């Protein structure tokens, strides 16, 4: 492949990734509202379009048509910039998530990932920890004490979880001996999924992912009872939609990461034993990835309606006194596994 | 002395939470498959029982005459000051009727005091709960909107006779 072909292929991949991500974010909102309704024995949105399927578009139009208000005390530049930081970070992480194996299309070898970089996991960790800037800046620049508190709570939360998140990933890296997401998936061949061989790491990572995405039970940055709204109290219209989008995009990316790191990515156990033709296998594998991601997203919403919000100090207690030691235990466990079984 | 086990002391499995959390999540999952009891309102209308207090209406008798004698008690008792009655006399001896009877539905709080205080069973709460206006003038209901034939109010009047 010459340089132009690579550039064109990458641009096409980026466009596809962004459109699918935007669409899935929109439908994620619908999905969440539906499941929330089911959990409460309601019907959920069912007015716009068949079974309410056009609801996301109605929501988007409504948000865009609202008045954009910037408070007098706000720092105008940062106030405008903050949602875009959140959005940028959320979307940029998606670049290294592989959704399928390498395919052969029109004579080109195409990897189903936007950027196959060999420091993929480091890139993810670096970007996700940048996400907190968007939230903290939003809280600070709003010129409102409630928003400021929301932003500060968010940064405290992030610090408590980054460490155990990093350590849980270390277990995965020890086994796959690579930072490249594709290698990590390939290392989980058959039923050697990381969720099965290192369950403690899996749990700590999932809990950290919940905290990372500000989802219940860890949605401290936004808490109506004590903060009026949270870091986005002073936001309206499109800028609010930016945070909204970023939160759901974060959720989708967190699910993609959980699937890639722990649930075998696109792998379907023992599919090569059935002797299917390669094209069909690839399609099935992409669907397997999407299915697994959808399932994890369902778990995200499911947990939201099952567990109440953690208190501020409880959260940091868990982060530092429970999750951190547990993730260390996981590393030792993985080291023992490698020593004994030479995985 | 033996250590007394308190009710709030959790056992090992309860203390690591995981089991309890899974139990809670299974409960939520079960709930998702239970039948929904939401009423799809504009298609399916709610038919209220006789005890329901919808908007107040004036009773129109079998022979097409209003029962109200414009005594003004309802307007007097109304805590929201929503009712306005202007009395006039008829040809008949000792008969009065409301020349003007207006309820401002923006003020009405559906307390039912007017119905309770009415000596003639002339103002009762109906089953009508669909109140929509596009401007404030429309919300002032005159006699044209308030008078309802007695046939439509049978069970409310029945209910009042039994329990009032």
Tab-separated table of C-alpha atoms in Angstrom:
chain	number	residue	atom	x	y	z
A	1	UNK	CA	0.000	0.000	0.000
A	2	UNK	CA	1.335	3.439	-0.817
A	3	UNK	CA	0.917	6.405	1.496
A	4	UNK	CA	-2.197	7.777	-0.265
A	5	UNK	CA	-4.035	4.499	0.003
A	6	UNK	CA	-3.263	4.354	3.707
A	7	UNK	CA	-4.519	7.919	4.205
A	8	UNK	CA	-7.755	7.295	2.281
A	9	UNK	CA	-8.436	4.037	4.090
A	10	UNK	CA	-7.806	5.709	7.448
A	11	UNK	CA	-10.131	8.608	6.625
A	12	UNK	CA	-12.873	6.187	5.603
A	13	UNK	CA	-12.345	4.271	8.829
A	14	UNK	CA	-12.513	7.467	10.897
A	15	UNK	CA	-15.737	8.543	9.187
A	16	UNK	CA	-17.330	5.154	9.737
A	17	UNK	CA	-16.184	5.081	13.364
A	18	UNK	CA	-17.502	8.561	14.126
A	19	UNK	CA	-20.877	8.075	12.456
A	20	UNK	CA	-21.445	4.728	14.145
A	21	UNK	CA	-20.369	6.162	17.474
A	22	UNK	CA	-22.680	9.189	17.143
A	23	UNK	CA	-25.594	7.015	16.102
A	24	UNK	CA	-24.994	4.516	18.846
A	25	UNK	CA	-24.757	7.329	21.388
A	26	UNK	CA	-28.142	8.610	20.239
A	27	UNK	CA	-29.667	5.169	20.449
A	28	UNK	CA	-27.922	4.517	23.739
A	29	UNK	CA	-30.122	7.232	25.238
A	30	UNK	CA	-33.190	5.509	23.853
A	31	UNK	CA	-31.939	2.137	25.068
A	32	UNK	CA	-31.304	3.535	28.538
A	33	UNK	CA	-34.741	5.136	28.745
A	34	UNK	CA	-36.403	1.920	27.621
A	35	UNK	CA	-34.564	-0.296	30.093
A	36	UNK	CA	-35.109	2.205	32.894
A	37	UNK	CA	-38.788	2.065	32.096
A	38	UNK	CA	-38.825	-1.718	32.109
A	39	UNK	CA	-37.041	-1.833	35.439
A	40	UNK	CA	-39.848	0.321	36.829
A	41	UNK	CA	-42.671	-1.503	35.035
A	42	UNK	CA	-43.307	1.401	32.700
A	43	UNK	CA	-43.382	1.429	28.912
A	44	UNK	CA	-40.782	4.084	28.150
A	45	UNK	CA	-40.643	6.284	25.053
A	46	UNK	CA	-43.127	5.018	22.477
A	47	UNK	CA	-44.529	8.123	20.764
A	48	UNK	CA	-42.086	9.249	18.074
A	49	UNK	CA	-41.894	6.706	15.280
A	50	UNK	CA	-42.499	2.988	15.561
A	51	UNK	CA	-42.076	1.992	19.240
A	52	UNK	CA	-40.438	5.381	19.803
A	53	UNK	CA	-37.467	4.578	17.586
A	54	UNK	CA	-37.217	8.143	16.273
A	55	UNK	CA	-37.085	9.533	19.809
A	56	UNK	CA	-33.299	10.192	19.715
A	57	UNK	CA	-33.739	12.582	16.780
A	58	UNK	CA	-36.552	14.394	18.556
A	59	UNK	CA	-34.315	14.729	21.626
A	60	UNK	CA	-31.448	16.091	19.564
A	61	UNK	CA	-33.645	18.676	17.833
A	62	UNK	CA	-35.077	19.777	21.133
A	63	UNK	CA	-31.625	20.219	22.653
A	64	UNK	CA	-30.327	22.139	19.653
A	65	UNK	CA	-33.286	24.509	19.587
A	66	UNK	CA	-32.914	25.544	23.221
A	67	UNK	CA	-31.449	28.865	24.267
A	68	UNK	CA	-27.737	28.849	24.985
A	69	UNK	CA	-27.133	30.556	28.314
A	70	UNK	CA	-23.703	31.580	29.624
A	71	UNK	CA	-23.738	32.885	33.201
A	72	UNK	CA	-22.390	36.373	33.846
A	73	UNK	CA	-19.760	35.152	36.300
A	74	UNK	CA	-18.497	32.477	33.962
A	75	UNK	CA	-15.131	32.431	32.271
A	76	UNK	CA	-16.557	32.507	28.747
A	77	UNK	CA	-13.696	30.828	26.896
A	78	UNK	CA	-13.292	27.901	29.243
A	79	UNK	CA	-17.023	27.581	29.665
A	80	UNK	CA	-17.327	27.020	25.927
A	81	UNK	CA	-14.233	24.881	25.680
A	82	UNK	CA	-15.031	22.425	28.484
A	83	UNK	CA	-17.702	20.311	26.740
A	84	UNK	CA	-15.479	20.007	23.683
A	85	UNK	CA	-12.614	18.688	25.797
A	86	UNK	CA	-14.914	16.012	27.172
A	87	UNK	CA	-16.205	15.179	23.712
A	88	UNK	CA	-12.775	15.118	22.098
A	89	UNK	CA	-11.373	12.800	24.730
A	90	UNK	CA	-14.335	10.456	24.513
A	91	UNK	CA	-14.158	10.176	20.740
A	92	UNK	CA	-10.390	9.974	20.472
A	93	UNK	CA	-10.230	6.902	22.705
A	94	UNK	CA	-12.305	5.008	20.196
A	95	UNK	CA	-9.417	5.050	17.691
A	96	UNK	CA	-7.599	2.089	19.214
A	97	UNK	CA	-10.544	-0.233	19.829
A	98	UNK	CA	-10.433	-3.192	17.442
A	99	UNK	CA	-13.877	-4.454	16.458
A	100	UNK	CA	-12.785	-7.433	14.404
A	101	UNK	CA	-9.851	-9.337	12.938
A	102	UNK	CA	-7.975	-8.300	9.814
A	103	UNK	CA	-10.114	-8.573	6.690
A	104	UNK	CA	-9.320	-8.712	3.014
A	105	UNK	CA	-11.315	-6.124	1.061
A	106	UNK	CA	-10.740	-5.273	-2.636
A	107	UNK	CA	-7.276	-6.748	-2.374
A	108	UNK	CA	-6.314	-4.666	0.651
A	109	UNK	CA	-5.472	-6.049	4.063
A	110	UNK	CA	-7.653	-3.942	6.343
A	111	UNK	CA	-7.485	-4.026	10.119
A	112	UNK	CA	-10.832	-3.284	11.734
A	113	UNK	CA	-9.394	-0.616	13.991
A	114	UNK	CA	-8.796	3.055	13.209
A	115	UNK	CA	-5.225	3.153	14.490
A	116	UNK	CA	-3.316	-0.045	15.215
A	117	UNK	CA	-0.724	1.478	17.512
A	118	UNK	CA	1.571	-0.615	19.655
A	119	UNK	CA	1.009	1.534	22.744
A	120	UNK	CA	-2.781	1.339	22.451
A	121	UNK	CA	-3.488	0.692	26.102
A	122	UNK	CA	-1.196	3.477	27.297
A	123	UNK	CA	-2.974	5.798	24.869
A	124	UNK	CA	-6.344	4.809	26.336
A	125	UNK	CA	-5.155	5.336	29.909
A	126	UNK	CA	-3.659	8.710	29.054
A	127	UNK	CA	-6.769	9.960	27.286
A	128	UNK	CA	-9.317	8.715	29.789
A	129	UNK	CA	-7.485	10.499	32.573
A	130	UNK	CA	-7.678	13.692	30.488
A	131	UNK	CA	-11.456	13.406	30.535
A	132	UNK	CA	-11.542	14.816	34.034
A	133	UNK	CA	-10.226	18.158	32.727
A	134	UNK	CA	-13.420	18.736	30.794
A	135	UNK	CA	-15.532	18.179	33.872
A	136	UNK	CA	-13.348	20.100	36.321
A	137	UNK	CA	-12.978	23.043	33.937
A	138	UNK	CA	-16.720	23.083	33.353
A	139	UNK	CA	-17.307	23.219	37.091
A	140	UNK	CA	-14.715	25.901	37.706
A	141	UNK	CA	-15.473	28.158	34.750
A	142	UNK	CA	-19.218	28.236	35.397
A	143	UNK	CA	-18.727	30.661	38.269
A	144	UNK	CA	-21.188	28.732	40.406
A	145	UNK	CA	-20.370	27.036	43.670
A	146	UNK	CA	-22.536	24.033	42.975
A	147	UNK	CA	-20.815	23.391	39.670
A	148	UNK	CA	-17.419	23.890	41.286
A	149	UNK	CA	-18.216	21.293	43.942
A	150	UNK	CA	-19.338	18.878	41.238
A	151	UNK	CA	-16.112	19.379	39.346
A	152	UNK	CA	-13.954	18.927	42.436
A	153	UNK	CA	-15.786	15.789	43.467
A	154	UNK	CA	-15.200	14.471	40.023
A	155	UNK	CA	-11.455	15.000	40.209
A	156	UNK	CA	-11.282	13.351	43.636
A	157	UNK	CA	-13.153	10.386	42.212
A	158	UNK	CA	-10.896	10.111	39.193
A	159	UNK	CA	-7.753	10.102	41.319
A	160	UNK	CA	-9.162	7.348	43.517
A	161	UNK	CA	-9.850	5.077	40.577
A	162	UNK	CA	-7.091	5.682	38.042
A	163	UNK	CA	-4.595	3.719	40.133
A	164	UNK	CA	-6.619	0.557	40.535
A	165	UNK	CA	-7.656	0.772	36.895
A	166	UNK	CA	-4.032	0.889	35.795
A	167	UNK	CA	-3.100	-1.999	38.049
A	168	UNK	CA	-5.980	-4.146	36.805
A	169	UNK	CA	-4.802	-3.600	33.255
A	170	UNK	CA	-1.279	-4.628	34.286
A	171	UNK	CA	-2.572	-8.172	34.810
A	172	UNK	CA	-3.858	-8.264	31.257
A	173	UNK	CA	-0.606	-6.911	29.904
A	174	UNK	CA	1.417	-9.559	31.754
A	175	UNK	CA	-0.532	-12.294	30.014
A	176	UNK	CA	-0.618	-10.836	26.522
A	177	UNK	CA	2.929	-9.446	26.720
A	178	UNK	CA	1.874	-6.521	24.550
A	179	UNK	CA	0.263	-3.090	24.770
A	180	UNK	CA	-1.366	-3.502	21.365
A	181	UNK	CA	-5.147	-4.111	21.675
A	182	UNK	CA	-5.151	-6.604	18.777
A	183	UNK	CA	-2.476	-8.707	20.482
A	184	UNK	CA	-4.448	-8.608	23.721
A	185	UNK	CA	-7.496	-9.975	21.937
A	186	UNK	CA	-5.448	-12.624	20.155
A	187	UNK	CA	-3.972	-13.727	23.480
A	188	UNK	CA	-7.494	-14.566	24.678
A	189	UNK	CA	-7.885	-17.419	22.217
A	190	UNK	CA	-10.548	-20.041	22.957
A	191	UNK	CA	-11.854	-19.710	26.467
A	192	UNK	CA	-8.705	-18.101	27.819
A	193	UNK	CA	-10.646	-14.902	28.365
A	194	UNK	CA	-9.084	-12.646	30.920
A	195	UNK	CA	-12.392	-12.442	32.771
A	196	UNK	CA	-12.129	-16.176	33.413
A	197	UNK	CA	-8.472	-16.500	34.330
A	198	UNK	CA	-8.261	-13.326	36.411
A	199	UNK	CA	-11.718	-12.668	37.860
A	200	UNK	CA	-10.451	-10.250	40.523
A	201	UNK	CA	-8.850	-8.051	37.902
A	202	UNK	CA	-12.030	-8.203	35.880
A	203	UNK	CA	-14.142	-7.008	38.804
A	204	UNK	CA	-11.760	-4.222	39.774
A	205	UNK	CA	-11.563	-3.056	36.165
A	206	UNK	CA	-15.327	-3.073	35.721
A	207	UNK	CA	-15.843	-1.127	38.936
A	208	UNK	CA	-13.152	1.368	37.886
A	209	UNK	CA	-14.805	1.684	34.488
A	210	UNK	CA	-18.082	2.549	36.181
A	211	UNK	CA	-16.308	5.212	38.211
A	212	UNK	CA	-14.419	6.448	35.174
A	213	UNK	CA	-17.611	6.994	33.184
A	214	UNK	CA	-19.395	8.683	36.116
A	215	UNK	CA	-22.173	6.152	36.037
A	216	UNK	CA	-24.203	5.070	39.009
A	217	UNK	CA	-23.330	3.962	41.664
A	218	UNK	CA	-20.434	6.409	41.255
A	219	UNK	CA	-22.066	9.418	39.633
A	220	UNK	CA	-20.744	11.841	42.220
A	221	UNK	CA	-20.008	14.737	39.823
A	222	UNK	CA	-23.709	15.020	39.150
A	223	UNK	CA	-25.976	14.738	42.156
A	224	UNK	CA	-29.238	16.627	42.172
A	225	UNK	CA	-29.912	16.407	45.920
A	226	UNK	CA	-26.751	18.140	47.053
A	227	UNK	CA	-25.361	19.849	43.946
A	228	UNK	CA	-28.543	20.995	42.161
A	229	UNK	CA	-27.228	19.298	39.031
A	230	UNK	CA	-23.481	18.897	39.171
A	231	UNK	CA	-20.720	20.268	37.010
A	232	UNK	CA	-23.198	20.934	34.203
A	233	UNK	CA	-25.662	22.984	36.260
A	234	UNK	CA	-24.890	26.148	34.287
A	235	UNK	CA	-24.939	24.528	30.874
A	236	UNK	CA	-27.770	24.537	28.404
A	237	UNK	CA	-28.571	23.720	24.818
A	238	UNK	CA	-25.784	22.402	22.623
A	239	UNK	CA	-23.049	22.638	25.247
A	240	UNK	CA	-25.103	20.544	27.620
A	241	UNK	CA	-25.694	18.124	24.772
A	242	UNK	CA	-21.905	17.956	24.446
A	243	UNK	CA	-21.548	16.637	27.991
A	244	UNK	CA	-24.450	14.335	27.431
A	245	UNK	CA	-22.864	12.936	24.295
A	246	UNK	CA	-19.500	12.606	25.971
A	247	UNK	CA	-20.961	10.689	28.882
A	248	UNK	CA	-22.669	8.168	26.650
A	249	UNK	CA	-19.686	7.945	24.311
A	250	UNK	CA	-17.546	7.243	27.380
A	251	UNK	CA	-19.909	4.506	28.386
A	252	UNK	CA	-19.733	2.872	24.959
A	253	UNK	CA	-15.955	3.103	24.947
A	254	UNK	CA	-15.711	1.681	28.446
A	255	UNK	CA	-17.818	-1.273	27.307
A	256	UNK	CA	-15.617	-1.723	24.236
A	257	UNK	CA	-12.559	-1.734	26.510
A	258	UNK	CA	-14.069	-4.221	28.934
A	259	UNK	CA	-14.843	-6.494	26.003
A	260	UNK	CA	-11.411	-6.065	24.432
A	261	UNK	CA	-9.425	-6.517	27.608
A	262	UNK	CA	-11.429	-9.127	29.470
A	263	UNK	CA	-14.189	-10.699	27.402
A	264	UNK	CA	-12.100	-11.849	24.471
A	265	UNK	CA	-12.818	-8.983	22.079
A	266	UNK	CA	-14.209	-10.360	18.846
A	267	UNK	CA	-13.280	-13.977	19.709
A	268	UNK	CA	-15.959	-16.618	19.574
A	269	UNK	CA	-14.661	-19.692	21.434
A	270	UNK	CA	-13.667	-22.559	19.109
A	271	UNK	CA	-15.256	-21.040	15.982
A	272	UNK	CA	-12.399	-22.337	13.817
A	273	UNK	CA	-13.344	-25.919	14.693
A	274	UNK	CA	-16.664	-25.615	12.807
A	275	UNK	CA	-14.944	-25.069	9.451
A	276	UNK	CA	-16.980	-22.027	8.357
A	277	UNK	CA	-15.705	-19.977	5.436
A	278	UNK	CA	-13.411	-17.094	6.452
A	279	UNK	CA	-15.725	-14.255	5.355
A	280	UNK	CA	-18.627	-15.639	7.364
A	281	UNK	CA	-16.335	-16.161	10.343
A	282	UNK	CA	-15.247	-12.514	10.189
A	283	UNK	CA	-18.825	-11.268	10.023
A	284	UNK	CA	-19.799	-13.476	12.954
A	285	UNK	CA	-16.814	-12.218	14.913
A	286	UNK	CA	-17.711	-8.570	14.342
A	287	UNK	CA	-21.234	-9.342	15.474
A	288	UNK	CA	-19.838	-11.147	18.505
A	289	UNK	CA	-17.930	-7.999	19.427
A	290	UNK	CA	-21.019	-5.809	18.979
A	291	UNK	CA	-23.148	-8.257	20.944
A	292	UNK	CA	-20.694	-8.395	23.833
A	293	UNK	CA	-20.465	-4.601	23.900
A	294	UNK	CA	-24.242	-4.285	23.880
A	295	UNK	CA	-24.433	-6.722	26.755
A	296	UNK	CA	-21.925	-4.763	28.831
A	297	UNK	CA	-23.878	-1.582	28.073
A	298	UNK	CA	-26.999	-3.331	29.275
A	299	UNK	CA	-25.163	-4.196	32.492
A	300	UNK	CA	-24.255	-0.509	32.882
A	301	UNK	CA	-27.926	0.440	32.825
A	302	UNK	CA	-28.980	-2.579	34.835
A	303	UNK	CA	-26.611	-1.633	37.657
A	304	UNK	CA	-27.920	1.921	37.567
A	305	UNK	CA	-31.358	0.738	38.622
A	306	UNK	CA	-30.103	-1.750	41.216
A	307	UNK	CA	-27.497	-0.002	43.331
A	308	UNK	CA	-27.902	3.369	45.064
A	309	UNK	CA	-25.275	6.096	44.824
A	310	UNK	CA	-22.146	5.804	46.968
A	311	UNK	CA	-21.328	8.505	49.445
A	312	UNK	CA	-18.298	10.674	48.807
A	313	UNK	CA	-16.095	9.149	51.516
A	314	UNK	CA	-17.324	5.607	50.870
A	315	UNK	CA	-16.201	5.962	47.294
A	316	UNK	CA	-12.666	6.964	48.217
A	317	UNK	CA	-12.558	4.261	50.888
A	318	UNK	CA	-13.385	1.649	48.292
A	319	UNK	CA	-10.996	3.142	45.784
A	320	UNK	CA	-7.960	3.259	48.039
A	321	UNK	CA	-8.570	0.598	50.695
A	322	UNK	CA	-10.352	-2.120	48.739
A	323	UNK	CA	-9.822	-1.810	45.009
A	324	UNK	CA	-6.158	-0.861	45.127
A	325	UNK	CA	-5.061	-3.856	47.270
A	326	UNK	CA	-7.331	-6.141	45.255
A	327	UNK	CA	-5.723	-5.103	42.005
A	328	UNK	CA	-2.305	-5.792	43.529
A	329	UNK	CA	-3.533	-9.249	44.574
A	330	UNK	CA	-4.603	-9.749	40.976
A	331	UNK	CA	-1.149	-8.950	39.652
A	332	UNK	CA	0.394	-11.471	42.029
A	333	UNK	CA	-2.187	-14.048	40.994
A	334	UNK	CA	-1.381	-13.510	37.322
A	335	UNK	CA	2.327	-13.726	38.031
A	336	UNK	CA	1.803	-17.060	39.788
A	337	UNK	CA	-0.286	-18.321	36.868
A	338	UNK	CA	2.431	-17.386	34.408
A	339	UNK	CA	5.103	-18.987	36.570
A	340	UNK	CA	3.232	-22.282	36.933
A	341	UNK	CA	1.517	-22.729	33.577
A	342	UNK	CA	3.901	-20.684	31.424
A	343	UNK	CA	0.912	-19.126	29.639
B	1	UNK	CA	-19.884	-13.071	78.709
B	2	UNK	CA	-20.926	-14.161	75.287
B	3	UNK	CA	-20.873	-11.518	72.635
B	4	UNK	CA	-24.413	-10.758	71.626
B	5	UNK	CA	-25.019	-10.907	67.898
B	6	UNK	CA	-26.695	-7.746	66.776
B	7	UNK	CA	-29.124	-7.636	63.937
B	8	UNK	CA	-26.979	-5.203	61.995
B	9	UNK	CA	-23.891	-7.407	62.177
B	10	UNK	CA	-23.366	-8.788	58.705
B	11	UNK	CA	-21.975	-12.209	57.968
B	12	UNK	CA	-18.981	-12.729	55.718
B	13	UNK	CA	-20.890	-12.935	52.442
B	14	UNK	CA	-22.923	-9.887	53.280
B	15	UNK	CA	-19.758	-8.004	54.156
B	16	UNK	CA	-18.082	-8.523	50.805
B	17	UNK	CA	-21.259	-7.177	49.180
B	18	UNK	CA	-20.782	-9.021	45.904
B	19	UNK	CA	-23.453	-11.621	46.690
B	20	UNK	CA	-25.880	-8.988	47.912
B	21	UNK	CA	-25.295	-6.837	44.860
B	22	UNK	CA	-25.948	-9.800	42.570
B	23	UNK	CA	-29.136	-10.563	44.499
B	24	UNK	CA	-30.282	-6.994	44.008
B	25	UNK	CA	-29.470	-7.078	40.321
B	26	UNK	CA	-31.420	-10.290	39.826
B	27	UNK	CA	-34.389	-8.605	41.478
B	28	UNK	CA	-34.148	-5.721	39.010
B	29	UNK	CA	-33.851	-8.148	36.113
B	30	UNK	CA	-36.965	-10.002	37.240
B	31	UNK	CA	-38.812	-6.729	37.413
B	32	UNK	CA	-38.012	-6.008	33.767
B	33	UNK	CA	-40.101	-8.977	32.664
B	34	UNK	CA	-43.116	-8.319	34.840
B	35	UNK	CA	-46.217	-7.036	33.063
B	36	UNK	CA	-46.338	-3.277	32.662
B	37	UNK	CA	-49.209	-1.469	34.298
B	38	UNK	CA	-48.850	1.811	32.452
B	39	UNK	CA	-52.033	3.055	30.812
B	40	UNK	CA	-51.493	4.339	27.276
B	41	UNK	CA	-53.447	7.445	28.011
B	42	UNK	CA	-54.699	9.148	24.853
B	43	UNK	CA	-55.688	5.788	23.368
B	44	UNK	CA	-56.939	4.201	26.574
B	45	UNK	CA	-58.981	6.560	28.718
B	46	UNK	CA	-59.025	6.321	32.468
B	47	UNK	CA	-62.562	5.766	33.727
B	48	UNK	CA	-62.579	7.190	37.264
B	49	UNK	CA	-64.673	5.735	40.098
B	50	UNK	CA	-67.594	7.666	41.571
B	51	UNK	CA	-65.410	9.013	44.371
B	52	UNK	CA	-63.165	10.820	41.872
B	53	UNK	CA	-63.073	14.612	42.052
B	54	UNK	CA	-62.766	15.961	38.548
B	55	UNK	CA	-63.721	19.486	37.510
B	56	UNK	CA	-66.785	20.958	39.262
B	57	UNK	CA	-69.948	21.179	37.137
B	58	UNK	CA	-73.471	22.515	37.560
B	59	UNK	CA	-76.332	20.010	37.478
B	60	UNK	CA	-78.959	20.408	34.791
B	61	UNK	CA	-82.206	18.800	35.962
B	62	UNK	CA	-84.354	16.265	34.098
B	63	UNK	CA	-86.604	19.029	32.806
B	64	UNK	CA	-83.652	21.040	31.526
B	65	UNK	CA	-83.489	23.553	34.376
B	66	UNK	CA	-80.470	24.310	36.488
B	67	UNK	CA	-80.719	23.348	40.134
B	68	UNK	CA	-78.619	26.223	41.347
B	69	UNK	CA	-80.495	28.889	43.319
B	70	UNK	CA	-77.540	31.263	43.430
B	71	UNK	CA	-77.261	31.231	47.207
B	72	UNK	CA	-73.535	31.948	46.835
B	73	UNK	CA	-72.394	29.446	49.470
B	74	UNK	CA	-69.982	27.780	47.065
B	75	UNK	CA	-68.399	31.064	46.179
B	76	UNK	CA	-68.218	31.927	49.897
B	77	UNK	CA	-66.556	28.661	50.903
B	78	UNK	CA	-64.162	28.421	47.967
B	79	UNK	CA	-60.637	28.638	49.445
B	80	UNK	CA	-59.117	29.650	46.125
B	81	UNK	CA	-61.741	32.314	45.404
B	82	UNK	CA	-62.385	30.718	42.050
B	83	UNK	CA	-66.175	30.898	41.909
B	84	UNK	CA	-68.184	33.966	41.009
B	85	UNK	CA	-71.996	33.950	41.262
B	86	UNK	CA	-74.346	36.775	40.372
B	87	UNK	CA	-77.950	36.061	41.356
B	88	UNK	CA	-81.159	37.115	39.607
B	89	UNK	CA	-84.790	36.334	40.287
B	90	UNK	CA	-87.249	34.441	38.126
B	91	UNK	CA	-90.936	35.057	37.549
B	92	UNK	CA	-91.756	32.288	39.990
B	93	UNK	CA	-92.262	33.153	43.617
B	94	UNK	CA	-89.137	32.793	45.790
B	95	UNK	CA	-87.062	31.410	42.962
B	96	UNK	CA	-83.607	32.617	42.171
B	97	UNK	CA	-81.167	31.554	39.530
B	98	UNK	CA	-77.542	32.411	38.762
B	99	UNK	CA	-77.443	35.058	36.085
B	100	UNK	CA	-73.730	34.573	35.923
B	101	UNK	CA	-71.829	31.584	37.231
B	102	UNK	CA	-68.131	31.411	36.544
B	103	UNK	CA	-65.371	29.169	37.808
B	104	UNK	CA	-61.828	30.199	37.092
B	105	UNK	CA	-60.229	26.838	36.394
B	106	UNK	CA	-56.765	28.301	36.806
B	107	UNK	CA	-57.582	28.898	40.465
B	108	UNK	CA	-59.760	25.884	41.230
B	109	UNK	CA	-57.935	23.370	43.412
B	110	UNK	CA	-60.537	20.599	43.120
B	111	UNK	CA	-61.045	20.538	46.882
B	112	UNK	CA	-64.764	19.800	46.557
B	113	UNK	CA	-65.837	22.266	49.260
B	114	UNK	CA	-68.381	23.827	46.874
B	115	UNK	CA	-69.979	20.455	46.352
B	116	UNK	CA	-69.979	19.736	50.065
B	117	UNK	CA	-71.588	23.005	51.025
B	118	UNK	CA	-74.233	23.110	48.272
B	119	UNK	CA	-77.730	22.738	49.783
B	120	UNK	CA	-79.350	21.970	46.446
B	121	UNK	CA	-76.965	19.321	45.106
B	122	UNK	CA	-76.482	21.716	42.270
B	123	UNK	CA	-72.695	21.828	42.017
B	124	UNK	CA	-70.897	18.490	41.977
B	125	UNK	CA	-67.466	17.222	41.002
B	126	UNK	CA	-67.569	15.393	37.681
B	127	UNK	CA	-65.327	12.720	36.216
B	128	UNK	CA	-63.868	15.112	33.685
B	129	UNK	CA	-60.110	15.427	34.153
B	130	UNK	CA	-59.153	16.698	30.720
B	131	UNK	CA	-58.634	20.411	31.121
B	132	UNK	CA	-56.619	22.167	28.468
B	133	UNK	CA	-56.601	25.839	27.567
B	134	UNK	CA	-54.380	27.840	25.303
B	135	UNK	CA	-55.013	31.210	26.957
B	136	UNK	CA	-56.116	32.486	30.330
B	137	UNK	CA	-59.527	33.690	29.122
B	138	UNK	CA	-60.453	30.177	28.033
B	139	UNK	CA	-59.828	28.950	31.563
B	140	UNK	CA	-62.785	30.881	32.954
B	141	UNK	CA	-65.678	28.477	32.598
B	142	UNK	CA	-69.107	30.078	32.277
B	143	UNK	CA	-72.511	28.465	32.500
B	144	UNK	CA	-72.203	27.179	28.921
B	145	UNK	CA	-69.336	24.909	29.942
B	146	UNK	CA	-70.466	24.185	33.481
B	147	UNK	CA	-74.013	22.955	32.967
B	148	UNK	CA	-74.114	19.182	32.544
B	149	UNK	CA	-77.269	17.029	32.248
B	150	UNK	CA	-78.002	15.002	35.359
B	151	UNK	CA	-77.836	11.683	33.483
B	152	UNK	CA	-74.074	12.101	33.114
B	153	UNK	CA	-73.616	12.633	36.829
B	154	UNK	CA	-75.750	9.809	38.188
B	155	UNK	CA	-73.083	7.843	40.051
B	156	UNK	CA	-71.469	10.923	41.610
B	157	UNK	CA	-74.812	12.060	43.009
B	158	UNK	CA	-75.497	8.517	44.147
B	159	UNK	CA	-72.115	8.477	45.862
B	160	UNK	CA	-72.794	11.816	47.549
B	161	UNK	CA	-76.132	10.631	48.876
B	162	UNK	CA	-74.553	7.566	50.392
B	163	UNK	CA	-71.440	9.081	51.904
B	164	UNK	CA	-71.837	12.827	52.311
